[in-house]
Amino acid sequence: MPKTALIVVDMLNRYDHEDAGDLAASVEEALPQIVELRDRAQASDEVLLVYCNDNFDDLARDALDGERPDLVEPILPPKDVPFLPKQRHSVFYQTPLSHLLNVEEVERLVLVGQVTEQCIFYSALDGYLRGLQVDIPRDAVAHIVPAFAEAALGMAEKNLHAEIAPAEALKLPG
């Protein structure tokens, strides 16, 4: 099995924005699978666990002080895990992620987190363009607009050759 990286995308969120209600409802459904995959990755010596999040000052504390700390606390990054602040929608844009994955000889990305129709899809596209296999567990990503999320997953599967499957079916090494 190729070397795998599990990327946790944008899970530190204050949930105080215009679309927060729709997003939070989806995060509530996806969070148990995200935490389970994160824990599986962290327990494996063969999976690189990386957190990427929009770059806000004092992000973890700020998110915990937001509207939904119950959706933030379970997925806080462990202290020994790389945390890469990102500037825009893709986990690759203006971050050292490409370099880190190259150094670690990663060939496969598993993307979990939020938002399926935005940051998850754009990150999947950028990973594919870098020659990486991309997997997205459909029940471990959260969305704002369900129809857009389904379209994004469909495009990822058809155009990026991403494997779209439930988290429990996802094979992680180790």
CSV table of N, CA, C and O in Angstrom, one decimal, residues 11 15 20-35 67-72 74 113-114 139-143:
chain,number,residue,atom,x,y,z
A,11,MET,N,-10.9,22.0,10.6
A,11,MET,CA,-11.8,21.6,11.7
A,11,MET,C,-11.8,22.6,12.9
A,11,MET,O,-12.7,22.5,13.8
A,15,TYR,N,-17.7,28.7,14.1
A,15,TYR,CA,-19.1,28.5,13.8
A,15,TYR,C,-20.0,29.7,14.1
A,15,TYR,O,-21.1,29.6,14.7
A,20,ALA,N,-23.0,28.9,9.3
A,20,ALA,CA,-22.6,28.1,10.4
A,20,ALA,C,-23.6,27.0,10.8
A,20,ALA,O,-23.3,25.9,11.1
A,21,GLY,N,-24.9,27.4,10.7
A,21,GLY,CA,-25.9,26.4,11.1
A,21,GLY,C,-26.0,25.2,10.3
A,21,GLY,O,-26.0,24.1,10.8
A,22,ASP,N,-25.9,25.4,8.9
A,22,ASP,CA,-25.9,24.2,8.0
A,22,ASP,C,-24.6,23.4,8.2
A,22,ASP,O,-24.7,22.2,8.2
A,23,LEU,N,-23.5,24.1,8.3
A,23,LEU,CA,-22.2,23.5,8.4
A,23,LEU,C,-22.2,22.7,9.7
A,23,LEU,O,-21.8,21.5,9.7
A,24,ALA,N,-22.5,23.3,10.8
A,24,ALA,CA,-22.5,22.6,12.1
A,24,ALA,C,-23.3,21.3,12.1
A,24,ALA,O,-22.9,20.3,12.7
A,25,ALA,N,-24.5,21.4,11.5
A,25,ALA,CA,-25.3,20.2,11.5
A,25,ALA,C,-24.6,19.0,10.7
A,25,ALA,O,-24.6,17.9,11.2
A,26,SER,N,-23.9,19.4,9.7
A,26,SER,CA,-23.2,18.4,8.9
A,26,SER,C,-21.9,17.9,9.7
A,26,SER,O,-21.6,16.7,9.7
A,27,VAL,N,-21.3,18.8,10.4
A,27,VAL,CA,-20.1,18.5,11.2
A,27,VAL,C,-20.5,17.5,12.3
A,27,VAL,O,-19.8,16.5,12.6
A,28,GLU,N,-21.7,17.7,12.9
A,28,GLU,CA,-22.1,16.8,13.9
A,28,GLU,C,-22.2,15.4,13.4
A,28,GLU,O,-21.9,14.4,14.2
A,29,GLU,N,-22.6,15.2,12.2
A,29,GLU,CA,-22.7,13.9,11.6
A,29,GLU,C,-21.4,13.3,11.2
A,29,GLU,O,-21.1,12.1,11.4
A,30,ALA,N,-20.5,14.1,10.8
A,30,ALA,CA,-19.2,13.7,10.3
A,30,ALA,C,-18.1,13.5,11.4
A,30,ALA,O,-17.2,12.7,11.3
A,31,LEU,N,-18.3,14.3,12.5
A,31,LEU,CA,-17.2,14.3,13.5
A,31,LEU,C,-16.8,12.9,14.1
A,31,LEU,O,-15.6,12.7,14.2
A,32,PRO,N,-17.7,12.1,14.4
A,32,PRO,CA,-17.3,10.8,14.9
A,32,PRO,C,-16.4,10.0,14.0
A,32,PRO,O,-15.4,9.4,14.4
A,33,GLN,N,-16.7,10.0,12.7
A,33,GLN,CA,-15.8,9.3,11.7
A,33,GLN,C,-14.5,10.0,11.5
A,33,GLN,O,-13.5,9.4,11.4
A,34,ILE,N,-14.5,11.4,11.6
A,34,ILE,CA,-13.2,12.1,11.5
A,34,ILE,C,-12.3,11.8,12.7
A,34,ILE,O,-11.1,11.5,12.5
A,35,VAL,N,-12.9,11.8,13.9
A,35,VAL,CA,-12.1,11.5,15.1
A,35,VAL,C,-11.6,10.0,15.0
A,35,VAL,O,-10.4,9.8,15.3
A,67,GLU,N,-19.0,29.5,19.0
A,67,GLU,CA,-20.4,29.1,19.2
A,67,GLU,C,-20.5,27.6,19.5
A,67,GLU,O,-21.4,27.2,20.1
A,68,ARG,N,-19.6,26.8,19.0
A,68,ARG,CA,-19.7,25.3,19.0
A,68,ARG,C,-18.4,24.6,19.5
A,68,ARG,O,-17.8,23.8,18.8
A,69,PRO,N,-18.0,24.9,20.7
A,69,PRO,CA,-16.7,24.2,21.2
A,69,PRO,C,-16.9,22.7,21.2
A,69,PRO,O,-15.9,22.0,21.1
A,70,ASP,N,-18.1,22.2,21.3
A,70,ASP,CA,-18.3,20.8,21.3
A,70,ASP,C,-17.9,20.1,20.0
A,70,ASP,O,-17.6,18.9,19.9
A,71,LEU,N,-17.9,20.9,18.9
A,71,LEU,CA,-17.4,20.4,17.6
A,71,LEU,C,-15.9,20.6,17.4
A,71,LEU,O,-15.4,20.1,16.4
A,72,VAL,N,-15.3,21.3,18.3
A,72,VAL,CA,-13.9,21.6,18.1
A,72,VAL,C,-13.0,20.8,19.1
A,72,VAL,O,-12.0,20.2,18.7
A,74,PRO,N,-13.1,17.8,20.4
A,74,PRO,CA,-12.8,16.4,20.1
A,74,PRO,C,-11.7,16.2,19.0
A,74,PRO,O,-11.1,15.2,18.9
A,113,GLY,N,-12.7,16.4,6.9
A,113,GLY,CA,-12.9,17.8,7.5
A,113,GLY,C,-14.0,18.5,6.8
A,113,GLY,O,-15.0,18.0,6.3
A,114,GLN,N,-13.8,19.8,6.6
A,114,GLN,CA,-14.8,20.7,6.0
A,114,GLN,C,-14.2,21.7,5.1
A,114,GLN,O,-13.0,22.0,5.2
A,139,ASP,N,-18.5,10.1,4.6
A,139,ASP,CA,-19.1,10.4,5.9
A,139,ASP,C,-18.2,11.0,6.9
A,139,ASP,O,-18.5,11.2,8.1
A,140,ALA,N,-17.0,11.4,6.4
A,140,ALA,CA,-16.0,12.1,7.3
A,140,ALA,C,-15.6,13.5,6.7
A,140,ALA,O,-14.6,14.0,7.0
A,141,VAL,N,-16.6,14.0,5.9
A,141,VAL,CA,-16.4,15.4,5.4
A,141,VAL,C,-17.8,16.1,5.6
A,141,VAL,O,-18.8,15.4,5.5
A,142,ALA,N,-17.7,17.4,5.9
A,142,ALA,CA,-18.9,18.1,6.2
A,142,ALA,C,-19.2,19.2,5.1
A,142,ALA,O,-18.2,19.6,4.5
A,143,HIS,N,-20.4,19.5,4.9
A,143,HIS,CA,-20.8,20.4,3.8
A,143,HIS,C,-21.7,21.5,4.3
A,143,HIS,O,-22.2,21.4,5.4
